[in-house]
Coordinates of C-alpha atoms in Angstrom, one line a residue:
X1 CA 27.6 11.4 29.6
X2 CA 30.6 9.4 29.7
X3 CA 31.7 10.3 32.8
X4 CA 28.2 10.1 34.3
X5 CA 28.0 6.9 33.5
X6 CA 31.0 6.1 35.3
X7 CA 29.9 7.7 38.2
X8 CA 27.1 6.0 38.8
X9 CA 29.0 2.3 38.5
X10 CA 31.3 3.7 40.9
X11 CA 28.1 5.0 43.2
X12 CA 26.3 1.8 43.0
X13 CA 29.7 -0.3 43.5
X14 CA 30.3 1.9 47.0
X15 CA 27.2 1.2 48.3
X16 CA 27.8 -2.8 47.4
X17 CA 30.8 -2.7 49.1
X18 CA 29.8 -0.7 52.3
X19 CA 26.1 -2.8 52.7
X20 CA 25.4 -6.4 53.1
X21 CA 25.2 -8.1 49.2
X22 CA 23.2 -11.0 48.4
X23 CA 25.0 -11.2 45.0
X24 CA 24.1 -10.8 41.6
X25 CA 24.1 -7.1 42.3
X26 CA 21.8 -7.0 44.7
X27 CA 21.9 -5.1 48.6
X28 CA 20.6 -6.5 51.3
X29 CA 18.1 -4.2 53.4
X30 CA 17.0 -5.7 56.1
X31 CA 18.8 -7.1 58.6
X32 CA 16.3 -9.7 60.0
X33 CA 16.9 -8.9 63.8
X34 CA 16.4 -4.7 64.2
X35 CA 15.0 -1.6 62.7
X36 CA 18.9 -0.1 61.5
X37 CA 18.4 1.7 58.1
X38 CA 14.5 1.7 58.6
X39 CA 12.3 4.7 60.2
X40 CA 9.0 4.8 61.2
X41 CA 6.1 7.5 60.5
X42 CA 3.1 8.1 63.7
X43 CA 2.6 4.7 65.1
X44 CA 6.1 3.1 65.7
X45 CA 4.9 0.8 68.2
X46 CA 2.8 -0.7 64.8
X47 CA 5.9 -2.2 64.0
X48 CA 7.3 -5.6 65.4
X49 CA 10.3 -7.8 63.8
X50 CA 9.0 -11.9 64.2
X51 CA 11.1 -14.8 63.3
X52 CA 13.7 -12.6 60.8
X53 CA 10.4 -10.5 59.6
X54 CA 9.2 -7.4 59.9
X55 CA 5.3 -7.4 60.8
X56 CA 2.7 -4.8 60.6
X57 CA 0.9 -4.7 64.5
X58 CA -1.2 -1.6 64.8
X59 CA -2.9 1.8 63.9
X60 CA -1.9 3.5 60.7
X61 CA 2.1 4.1 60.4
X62 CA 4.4 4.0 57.1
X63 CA 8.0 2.3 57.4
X64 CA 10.7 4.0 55.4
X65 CA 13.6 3.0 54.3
X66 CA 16.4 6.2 55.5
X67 CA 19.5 3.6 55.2
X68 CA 22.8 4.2 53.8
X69 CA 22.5 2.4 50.2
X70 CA 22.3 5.2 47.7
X71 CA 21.9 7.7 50.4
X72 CA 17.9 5.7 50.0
X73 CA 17.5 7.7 47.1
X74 CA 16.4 5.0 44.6
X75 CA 15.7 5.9 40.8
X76 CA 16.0 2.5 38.7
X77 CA 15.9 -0.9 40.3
X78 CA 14.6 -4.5 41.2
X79 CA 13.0 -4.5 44.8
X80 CA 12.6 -8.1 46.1
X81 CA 10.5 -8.7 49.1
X82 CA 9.3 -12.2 50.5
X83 CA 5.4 -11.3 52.1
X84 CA 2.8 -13.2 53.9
X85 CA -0.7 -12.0 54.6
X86 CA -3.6 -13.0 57.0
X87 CA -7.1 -13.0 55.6
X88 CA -8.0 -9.6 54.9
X89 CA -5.1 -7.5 55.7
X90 CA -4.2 -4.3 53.6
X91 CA -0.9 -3.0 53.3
X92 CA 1.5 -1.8 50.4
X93 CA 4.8 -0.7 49.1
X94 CA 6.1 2.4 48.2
X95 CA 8.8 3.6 45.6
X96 CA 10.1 6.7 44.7
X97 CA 8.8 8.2 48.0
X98 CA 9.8 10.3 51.1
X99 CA 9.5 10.2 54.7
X100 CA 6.8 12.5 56.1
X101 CA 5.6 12.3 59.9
X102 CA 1.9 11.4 59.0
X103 CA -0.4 10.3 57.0
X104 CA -0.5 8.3 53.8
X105 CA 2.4 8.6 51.7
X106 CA 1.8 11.7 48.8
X107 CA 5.1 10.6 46.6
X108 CA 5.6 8.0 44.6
X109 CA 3.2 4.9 44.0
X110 CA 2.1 2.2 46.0
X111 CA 2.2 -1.5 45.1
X112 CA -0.5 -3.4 46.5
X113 CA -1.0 -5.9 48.8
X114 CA -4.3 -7.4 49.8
X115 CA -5.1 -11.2 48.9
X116 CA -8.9 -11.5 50.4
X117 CA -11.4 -8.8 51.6
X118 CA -13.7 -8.9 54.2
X119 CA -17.2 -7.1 54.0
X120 CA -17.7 -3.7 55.0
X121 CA -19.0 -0.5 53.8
X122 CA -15.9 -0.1 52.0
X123 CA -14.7 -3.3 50.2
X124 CA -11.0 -2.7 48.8
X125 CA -10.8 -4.8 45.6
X126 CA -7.8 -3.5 44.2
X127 CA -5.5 -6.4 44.8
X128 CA -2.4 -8.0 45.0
X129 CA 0.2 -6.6 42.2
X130 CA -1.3 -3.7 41.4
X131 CA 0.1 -0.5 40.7
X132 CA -2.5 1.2 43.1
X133 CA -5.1 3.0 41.5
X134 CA -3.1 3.4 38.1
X135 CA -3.1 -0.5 37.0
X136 CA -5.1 -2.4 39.2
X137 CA -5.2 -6.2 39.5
X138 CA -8.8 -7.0 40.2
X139 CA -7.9 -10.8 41.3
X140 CA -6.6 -12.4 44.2
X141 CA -3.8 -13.8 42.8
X142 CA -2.3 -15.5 45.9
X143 CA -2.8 -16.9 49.3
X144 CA -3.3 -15.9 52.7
X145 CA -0.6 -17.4 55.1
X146 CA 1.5 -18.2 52.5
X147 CA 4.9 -16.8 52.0
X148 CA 5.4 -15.2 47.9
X149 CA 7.8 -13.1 46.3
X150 CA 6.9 -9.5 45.2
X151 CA 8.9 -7.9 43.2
X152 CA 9.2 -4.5 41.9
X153 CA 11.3 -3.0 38.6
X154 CA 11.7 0.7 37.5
X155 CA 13.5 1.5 34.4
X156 CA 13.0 4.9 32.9
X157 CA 9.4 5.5 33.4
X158 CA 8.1 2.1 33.2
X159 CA 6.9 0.4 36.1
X160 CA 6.5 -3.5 36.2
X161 CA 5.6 -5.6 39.3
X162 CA 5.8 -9.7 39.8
X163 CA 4.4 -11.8 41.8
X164 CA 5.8 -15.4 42.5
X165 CA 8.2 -14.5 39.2
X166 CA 4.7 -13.5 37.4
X167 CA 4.0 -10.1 35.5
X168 CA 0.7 -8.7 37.4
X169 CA 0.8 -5.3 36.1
X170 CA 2.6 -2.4 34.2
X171 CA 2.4 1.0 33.6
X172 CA 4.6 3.4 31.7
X173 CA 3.9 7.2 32.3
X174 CA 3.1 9.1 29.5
X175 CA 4.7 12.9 28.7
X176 CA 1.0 14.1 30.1
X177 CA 0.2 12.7 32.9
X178 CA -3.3 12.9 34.4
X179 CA -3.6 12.0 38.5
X180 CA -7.3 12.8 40.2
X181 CA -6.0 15.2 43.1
X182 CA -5.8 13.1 45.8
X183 CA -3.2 10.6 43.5
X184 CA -1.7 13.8 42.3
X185 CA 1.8 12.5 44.2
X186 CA 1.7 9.1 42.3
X187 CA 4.7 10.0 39.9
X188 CA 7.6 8.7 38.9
X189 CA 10.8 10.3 39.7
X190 CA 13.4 9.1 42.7
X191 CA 12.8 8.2 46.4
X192 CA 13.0 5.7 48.7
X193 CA 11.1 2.7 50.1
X194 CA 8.3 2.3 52.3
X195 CA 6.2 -0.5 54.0
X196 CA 2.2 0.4 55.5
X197 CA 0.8 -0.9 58.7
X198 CA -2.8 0.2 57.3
X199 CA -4.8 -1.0 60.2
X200 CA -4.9 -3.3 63.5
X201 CA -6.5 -5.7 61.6
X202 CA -4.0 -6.1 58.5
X203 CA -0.9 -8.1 60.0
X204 CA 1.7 -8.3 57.2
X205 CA 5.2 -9.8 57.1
X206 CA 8.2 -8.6 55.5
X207 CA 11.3 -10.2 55.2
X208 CA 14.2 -10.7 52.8
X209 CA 14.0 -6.9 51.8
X210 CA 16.6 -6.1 49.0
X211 CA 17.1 -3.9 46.3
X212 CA 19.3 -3.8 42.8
X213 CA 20.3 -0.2 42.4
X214 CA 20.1 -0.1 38.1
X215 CA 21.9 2.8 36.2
X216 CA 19.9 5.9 36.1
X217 CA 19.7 6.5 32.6
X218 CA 18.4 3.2 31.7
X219 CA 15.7 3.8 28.6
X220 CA 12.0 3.1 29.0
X221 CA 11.0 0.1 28.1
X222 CA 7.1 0.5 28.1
X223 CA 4.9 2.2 25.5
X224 CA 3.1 4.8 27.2
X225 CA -1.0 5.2 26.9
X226 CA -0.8 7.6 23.7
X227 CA -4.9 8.2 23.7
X228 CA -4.7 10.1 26.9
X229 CA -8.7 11.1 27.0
X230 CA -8.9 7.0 27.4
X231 CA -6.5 7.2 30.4
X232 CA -8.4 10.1 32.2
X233 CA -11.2 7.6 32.3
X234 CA -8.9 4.6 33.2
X235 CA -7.5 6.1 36.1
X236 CA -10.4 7.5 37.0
X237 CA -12.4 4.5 37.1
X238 CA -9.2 2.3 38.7
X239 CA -8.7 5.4 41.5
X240 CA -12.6 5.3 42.5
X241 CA -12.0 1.3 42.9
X242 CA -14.3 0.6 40.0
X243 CA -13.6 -2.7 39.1
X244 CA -12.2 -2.5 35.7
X245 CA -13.6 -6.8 34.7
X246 CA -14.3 -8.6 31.6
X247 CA -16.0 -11.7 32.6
X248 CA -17.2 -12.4 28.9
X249 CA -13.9 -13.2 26.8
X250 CA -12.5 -15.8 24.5
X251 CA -9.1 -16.8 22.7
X252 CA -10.8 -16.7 19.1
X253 CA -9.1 -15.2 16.0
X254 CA -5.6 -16.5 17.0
X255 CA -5.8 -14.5 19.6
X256 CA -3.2 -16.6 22.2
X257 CA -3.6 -15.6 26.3
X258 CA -0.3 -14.1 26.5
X259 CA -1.6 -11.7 24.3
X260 CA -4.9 -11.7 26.3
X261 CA -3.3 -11.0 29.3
X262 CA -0.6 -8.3 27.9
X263 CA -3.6 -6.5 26.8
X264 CA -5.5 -6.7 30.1
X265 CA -2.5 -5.3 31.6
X266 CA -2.0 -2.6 29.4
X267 CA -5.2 -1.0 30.3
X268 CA -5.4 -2.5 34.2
X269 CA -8.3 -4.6 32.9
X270 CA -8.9 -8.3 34.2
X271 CA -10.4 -11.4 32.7
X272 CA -12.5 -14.5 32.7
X273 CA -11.6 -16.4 29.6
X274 CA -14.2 -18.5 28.8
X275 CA -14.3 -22.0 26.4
X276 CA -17.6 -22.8 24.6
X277 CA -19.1 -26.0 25.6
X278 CA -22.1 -27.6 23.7
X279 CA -23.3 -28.8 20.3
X280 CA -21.7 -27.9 17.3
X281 CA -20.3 -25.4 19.6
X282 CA -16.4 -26.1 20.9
X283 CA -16.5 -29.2 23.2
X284 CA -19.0 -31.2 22.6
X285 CA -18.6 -34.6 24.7
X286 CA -17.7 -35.0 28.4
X287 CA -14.2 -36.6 27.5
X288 CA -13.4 -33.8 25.1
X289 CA -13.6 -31.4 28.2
X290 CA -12.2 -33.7 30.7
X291 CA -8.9 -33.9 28.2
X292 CA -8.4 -30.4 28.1
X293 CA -9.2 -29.3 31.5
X294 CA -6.3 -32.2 32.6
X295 CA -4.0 -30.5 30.5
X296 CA -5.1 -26.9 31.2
X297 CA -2.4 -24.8 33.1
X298 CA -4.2 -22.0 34.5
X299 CA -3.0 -18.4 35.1
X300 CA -3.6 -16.4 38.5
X301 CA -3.9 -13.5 36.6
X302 CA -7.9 -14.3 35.1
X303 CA -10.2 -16.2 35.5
X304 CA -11.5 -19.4 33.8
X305 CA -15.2 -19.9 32.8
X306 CA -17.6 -22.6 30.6
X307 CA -19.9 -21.2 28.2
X308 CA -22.6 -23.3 28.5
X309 CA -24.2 -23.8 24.9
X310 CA -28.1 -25.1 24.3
X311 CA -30.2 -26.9 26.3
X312 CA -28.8 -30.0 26.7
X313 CA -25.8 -28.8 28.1
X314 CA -26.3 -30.2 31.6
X315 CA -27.1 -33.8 30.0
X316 CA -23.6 -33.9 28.0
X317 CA -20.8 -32.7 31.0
X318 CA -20.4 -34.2 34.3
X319 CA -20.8 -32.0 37.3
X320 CA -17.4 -32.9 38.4
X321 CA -16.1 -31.4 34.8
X322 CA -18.1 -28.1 35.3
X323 CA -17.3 -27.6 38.9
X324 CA -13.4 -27.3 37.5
X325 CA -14.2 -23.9 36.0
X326 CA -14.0 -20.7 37.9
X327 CA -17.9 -20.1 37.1
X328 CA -20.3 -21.0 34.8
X329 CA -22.7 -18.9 32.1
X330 CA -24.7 -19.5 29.2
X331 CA -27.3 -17.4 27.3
X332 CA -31.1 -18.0 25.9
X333 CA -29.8 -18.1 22.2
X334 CA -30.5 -21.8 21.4
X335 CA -33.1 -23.5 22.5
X336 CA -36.4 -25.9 20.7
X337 CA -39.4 -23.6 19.9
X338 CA -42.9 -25.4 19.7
X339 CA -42.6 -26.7 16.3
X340 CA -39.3 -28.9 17.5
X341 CA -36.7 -27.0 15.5
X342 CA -33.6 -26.6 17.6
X343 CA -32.5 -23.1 16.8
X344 CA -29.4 -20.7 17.0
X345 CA -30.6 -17.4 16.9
X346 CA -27.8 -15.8 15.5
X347 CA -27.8 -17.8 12.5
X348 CA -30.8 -17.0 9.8
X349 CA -31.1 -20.4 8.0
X350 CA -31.1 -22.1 11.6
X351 CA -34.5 -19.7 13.0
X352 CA -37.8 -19.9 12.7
X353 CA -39.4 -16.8 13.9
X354 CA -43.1 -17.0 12.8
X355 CA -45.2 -14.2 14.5
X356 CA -42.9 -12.3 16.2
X357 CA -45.3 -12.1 19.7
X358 CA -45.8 -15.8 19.9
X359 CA -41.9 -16.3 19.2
X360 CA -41.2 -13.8 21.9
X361 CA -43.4 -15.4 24.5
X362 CA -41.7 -18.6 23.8
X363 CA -38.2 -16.9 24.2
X364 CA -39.5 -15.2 27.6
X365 CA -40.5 -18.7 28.9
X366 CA -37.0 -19.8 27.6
X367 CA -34.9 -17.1 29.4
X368 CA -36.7 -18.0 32.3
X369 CA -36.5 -21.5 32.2
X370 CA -32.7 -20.9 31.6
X371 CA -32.1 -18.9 34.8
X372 CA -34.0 -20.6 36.8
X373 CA -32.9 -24.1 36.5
X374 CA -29.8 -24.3 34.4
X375 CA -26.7 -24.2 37.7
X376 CA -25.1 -21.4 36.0
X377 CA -23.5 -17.9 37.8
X378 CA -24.3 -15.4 34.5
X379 CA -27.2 -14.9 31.8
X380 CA -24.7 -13.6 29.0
X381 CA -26.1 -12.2 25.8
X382 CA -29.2 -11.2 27.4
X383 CA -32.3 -9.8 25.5
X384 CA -31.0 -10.8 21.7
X385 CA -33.3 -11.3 19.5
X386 CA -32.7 -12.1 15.8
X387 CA -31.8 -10.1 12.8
X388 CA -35.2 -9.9 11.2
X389 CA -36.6 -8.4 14.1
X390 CA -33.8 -7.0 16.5
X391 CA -34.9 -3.3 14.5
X392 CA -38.4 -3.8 17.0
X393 CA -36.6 -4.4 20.1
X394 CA -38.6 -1.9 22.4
X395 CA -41.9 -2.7 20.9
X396 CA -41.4 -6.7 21.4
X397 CA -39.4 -6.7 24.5
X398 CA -42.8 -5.2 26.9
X399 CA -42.8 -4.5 30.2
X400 CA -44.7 -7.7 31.1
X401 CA -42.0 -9.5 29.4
X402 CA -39.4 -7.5 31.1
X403 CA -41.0 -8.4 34.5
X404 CA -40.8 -11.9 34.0
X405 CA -37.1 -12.1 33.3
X406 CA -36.3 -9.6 36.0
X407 CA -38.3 -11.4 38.1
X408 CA -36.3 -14.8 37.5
X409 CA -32.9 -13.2 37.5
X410 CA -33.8 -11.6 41.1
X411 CA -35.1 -14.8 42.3
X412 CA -32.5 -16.9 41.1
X413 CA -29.4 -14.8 41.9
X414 CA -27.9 -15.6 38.6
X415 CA -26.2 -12.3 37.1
X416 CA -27.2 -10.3 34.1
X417 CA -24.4 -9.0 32.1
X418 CA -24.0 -6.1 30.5
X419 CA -23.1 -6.9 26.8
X420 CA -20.1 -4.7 24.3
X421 CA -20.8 -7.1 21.6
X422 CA -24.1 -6.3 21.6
X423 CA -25.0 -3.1 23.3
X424 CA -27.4 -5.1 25.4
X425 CA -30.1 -5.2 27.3
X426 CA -31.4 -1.9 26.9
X427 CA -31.4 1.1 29.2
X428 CA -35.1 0.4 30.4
X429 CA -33.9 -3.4 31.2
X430 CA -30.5 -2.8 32.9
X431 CA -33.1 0.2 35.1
X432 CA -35.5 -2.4 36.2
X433 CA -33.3 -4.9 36.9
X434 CA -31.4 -2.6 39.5
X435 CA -34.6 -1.8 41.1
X436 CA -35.1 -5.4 41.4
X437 CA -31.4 -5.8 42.8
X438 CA -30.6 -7.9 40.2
X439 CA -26.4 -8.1 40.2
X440 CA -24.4 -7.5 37.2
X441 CA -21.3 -7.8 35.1
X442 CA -19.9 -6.5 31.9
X443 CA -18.7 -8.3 28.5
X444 CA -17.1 -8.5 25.6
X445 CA -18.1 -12.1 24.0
X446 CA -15.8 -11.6 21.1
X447 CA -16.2 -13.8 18.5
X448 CA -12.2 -13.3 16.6
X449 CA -9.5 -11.1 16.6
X450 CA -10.9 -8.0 14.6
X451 CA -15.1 -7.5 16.5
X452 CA -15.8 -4.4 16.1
X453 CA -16.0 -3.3 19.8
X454 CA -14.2 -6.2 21.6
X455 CA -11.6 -5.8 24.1
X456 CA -9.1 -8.0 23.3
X457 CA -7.6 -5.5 20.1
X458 CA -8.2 -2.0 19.8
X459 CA -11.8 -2.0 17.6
X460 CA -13.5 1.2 17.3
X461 CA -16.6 0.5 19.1
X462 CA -18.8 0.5 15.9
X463 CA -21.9 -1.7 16.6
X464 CA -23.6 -4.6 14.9
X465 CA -26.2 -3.4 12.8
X466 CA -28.4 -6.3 13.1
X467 CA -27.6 -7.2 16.5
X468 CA -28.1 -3.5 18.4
X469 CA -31.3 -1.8 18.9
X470 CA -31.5 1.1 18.9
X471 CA -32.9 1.0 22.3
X472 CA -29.4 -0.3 23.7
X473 CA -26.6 1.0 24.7
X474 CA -24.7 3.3 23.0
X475 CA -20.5 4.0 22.9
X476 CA -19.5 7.6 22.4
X477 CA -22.5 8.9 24.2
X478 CA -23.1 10.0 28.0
X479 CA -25.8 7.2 28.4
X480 CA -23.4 4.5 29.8
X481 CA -22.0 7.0 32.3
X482 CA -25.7 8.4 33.6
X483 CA -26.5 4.7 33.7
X484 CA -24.2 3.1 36.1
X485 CA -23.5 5.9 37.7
X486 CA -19.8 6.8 36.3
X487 CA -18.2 10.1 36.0
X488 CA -19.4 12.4 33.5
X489 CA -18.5 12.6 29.9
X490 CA -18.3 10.2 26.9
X491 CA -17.9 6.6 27.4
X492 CA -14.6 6.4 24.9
X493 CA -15.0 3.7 21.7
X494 CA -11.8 2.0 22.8
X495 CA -13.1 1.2 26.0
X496 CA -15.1 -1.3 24.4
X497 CA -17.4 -1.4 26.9
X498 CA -15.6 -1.2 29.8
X499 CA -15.7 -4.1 31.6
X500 CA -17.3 -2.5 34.9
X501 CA -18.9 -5.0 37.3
X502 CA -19.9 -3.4 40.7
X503 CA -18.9 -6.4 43.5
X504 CA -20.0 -8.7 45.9
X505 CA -17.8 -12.0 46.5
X506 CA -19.7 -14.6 45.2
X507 CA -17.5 -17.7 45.4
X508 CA -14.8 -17.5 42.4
X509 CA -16.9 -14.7 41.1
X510 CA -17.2 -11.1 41.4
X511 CA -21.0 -10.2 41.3
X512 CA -22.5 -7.3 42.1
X513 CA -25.1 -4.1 41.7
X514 CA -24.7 -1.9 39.3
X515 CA -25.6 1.8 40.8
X516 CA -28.4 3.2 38.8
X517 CA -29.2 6.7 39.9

């Protein structure tokens, strides 16, 4: 091993000394003015070099690195590449791949790049940074026609991309690893580089390619996914560009974003962390909010929402304040009933619930005030109804009631989400709202560290007894799946839920249909 290990510093130092450094280890690969060291699959006309750059112009064709460095056989390594997009152009990067003539690339992975998508009857919304259809960031997370740095590091079996010096995503392969057949090629083991021209209408630049060639037996660094039933579904899901969103998440617990965000990655998940904004509930006045959005440094890597508490939530922040936030939801769980008492429905000693018809009429008329007039993008925490009487959720929740708020979600365009916490709305809800064409999103709404079924730690998807009826959605059975129209087979406990939004840009947002067969 000794030796080995002297042969590769010798390797790596030859290749130094015989190609153009940039320093600090690292090789130059790219000249700026021709093609030398580079080789072009099908279309080579699809490739142009502009201003020191190397630009994607044409049909489908795959630009390999065939250079001297390492014989462009790459195992461990930082790949640094300055890129620039126009709006709605696809490309990528491959590692640990080969030349073939045609085709997409079957070895190694590809690192996407794609900052904005355009309609169509396929949308791509695997984005920026991700670790295609193994980790997929689900956010733009930079501009088009603006010039950022991606990078890309291999040690061992752990694969980490940046962007602008930012983690995006991460995978480490496990022992076991599970590919759907037409990823079967996206392994790990040694290759070379290549850049796509995807289509006419995706112009990319390239330029200040370079590589730092890292000693091959460098240990992994990552923990690898050890429930591997969890990662079928994961892959899965990320392969069949099923965006894998949580638009319903909070920092509660001690719970810090770092930590937020390392967990997102872990499973290819994205965010919207959301702050609670009303009475008694997290910022309460409009110079509370103001203060901390001054000082808020937001992240590219989620997105950041206002939870909207009570009623009078539109009379206690500014417009200006609310238009700050990525989007804005709120639910129908405090509000005044007819007798005056302000009420929190969650919280016994704060509702009055009288007869149960009249109090649900009054929560209809609520939920429909809500999403009607209240300027917000999501109806969270939809259908909840207290503890004393969440056990006769498909008796009080009627078809005439379910028409009304299906009717006023439709009309109004405000999503419906899809609630872990929860389990809710029901099955028969979620149905009639997708004939309606209601959109919809997914999550989590934990309330600390340790819910049973949040995202944020690893909960075991156990419900809350007096919170989920029985009519709702269930974890651990093939219900979820059927539903929204996901492969077969259980929906796992850790999944939490899955935060599964189908898509449609809708500003910040992305809002869309659930498919309901």
């Amino acid at each position: 091993m000794k030796y080995l290990k002297i042969f590769t510093f010798v390797a790596i130092s030859l290749a130094l000394f015989s190609c153009s450094a940039a320093g600090d280890g690292w090789i130059i690969l790219f000249d700026g003015e021709t093609f030398e060291g580079w080789t072009a699959s099908e279309q080579a006309e699809s490739w142009i070099i502009e201003e020191g750059a190397i630009v994607t112009a044409g049909e489908r064709s795959h630009l390999f690195y065939t250079g001297d460095v390492l014989d462009h056989n790459f195992k461990n390594f930082e790949f640094s590449v300055d890129v620039k997009t126009k709006p709605e152009a696809n490309s990528g990067i491959y590692i640990h791949t080969k030349f073939q003539e045609e085709g997409w690339p079957y070895d190694g992975y590809e690192c996407q790049v794609l900052n904005s998508s355009g309609p169509g009857d396929y949308v791509e919304h695997k984005m920026t940074g991700s670790i295609y259809a193994i980790r997929n960031v689900w956010k733009s997370v930079t501009a088009d026609n603006e010039w950022f740095t991606y990078l890309i590091k291999v040690e061992g079996k752990t694969i980490q991309t940046y962007i602008n010096g930012e983690l995006a995503a991460e995978y480490t392969e496990p022992d076991e690893v599970y590919r759907p057949e037409s990823f079967a090629g996206r392994l790990l083991s040694s290759g070379t580089f290549a850049f796509q021209c995807h289509d006419p209408g995706s112009v990319v630049a390239y330029k200040n390619i370079k590589v730092k060639p890292l000693a091959d037996d460098l240990p992994t660094p990552g923990t690898p996914p050890a429930d591997l039933e969890f990662e079928k579904q994961i892959v899965d899901l990320s392969s069949q560009n099923f965006p894998l969103i949580d638009f319903h998440t909070h920092l509660k617990g001690g719970i810090t974003r770092e930590e937020a965000l390392a967990h997102a990655r872990s499973y290819g998940f994205t965010y919207g962390i959301a702050v609670n904004c009303g009475l008694k509930m997290g910022f309460e006045t409009d110079e509370e909010l103001k203060a901390y959005l001054d000082a808020f440094e937001p992240t590219p890597f989620a997105w950041h929402a206002m939870q909207a508490e009570g009623r009078e939530w539109l009379e206690l922040f500014s417009k200006e304040n609310r238009d700050r936030f990525d989007y804005v939801f709120t639910d129908a769980m405090t509000w005044t009933n007819d007798n005056g008492k302000r009420m929190r429905l969650w919280i016994p000693e704060e509702t009055e619930i009288g007869d149960p018809q009249n109090f649900m009429d009054q929560l209809v008329n609520n939920i429909v005030k809500v999403v009607t007039i209240e300027p917000v993008d999501i109806h969270v925490n939809p259908t909840y109804l207290p503890a004393d009487i969440a056990d006769q959720y498909d008796v009080l929740w009627t078809d005439e009631r379910i028409d009304k708020v299906v009717q006023a979600l439709a009309e109004s365009g405000v999503a419906l989400e899809i609630n872990n916490r929860f389990r809710l709305p029901s099955a028969t809800i979620i149905k009639s709202a997708k004939e309606a064409g209601v959109k919809f999103t997914f999550g989590t709404n934990n309330g600390g560290a340790n819910d049973p079924g949040q995202m944020i730690t690893s909960g075991n998807g156990r419900h809350i007894e007096n919170s989920r009826p029985e009519g709702g959605i269930k974890t651990g059975q093939d219900r979820l799946p059927d539903l929204l129209g996901l492969p077969a087979g259980p929906v796992h406990p850790a999944m939490h839920g899955a935060p599964i939004p189908v898509v449609t840009n809708r500003g910040a947002l992305h809002i869309g249909t659930v498919v309901v067969e």
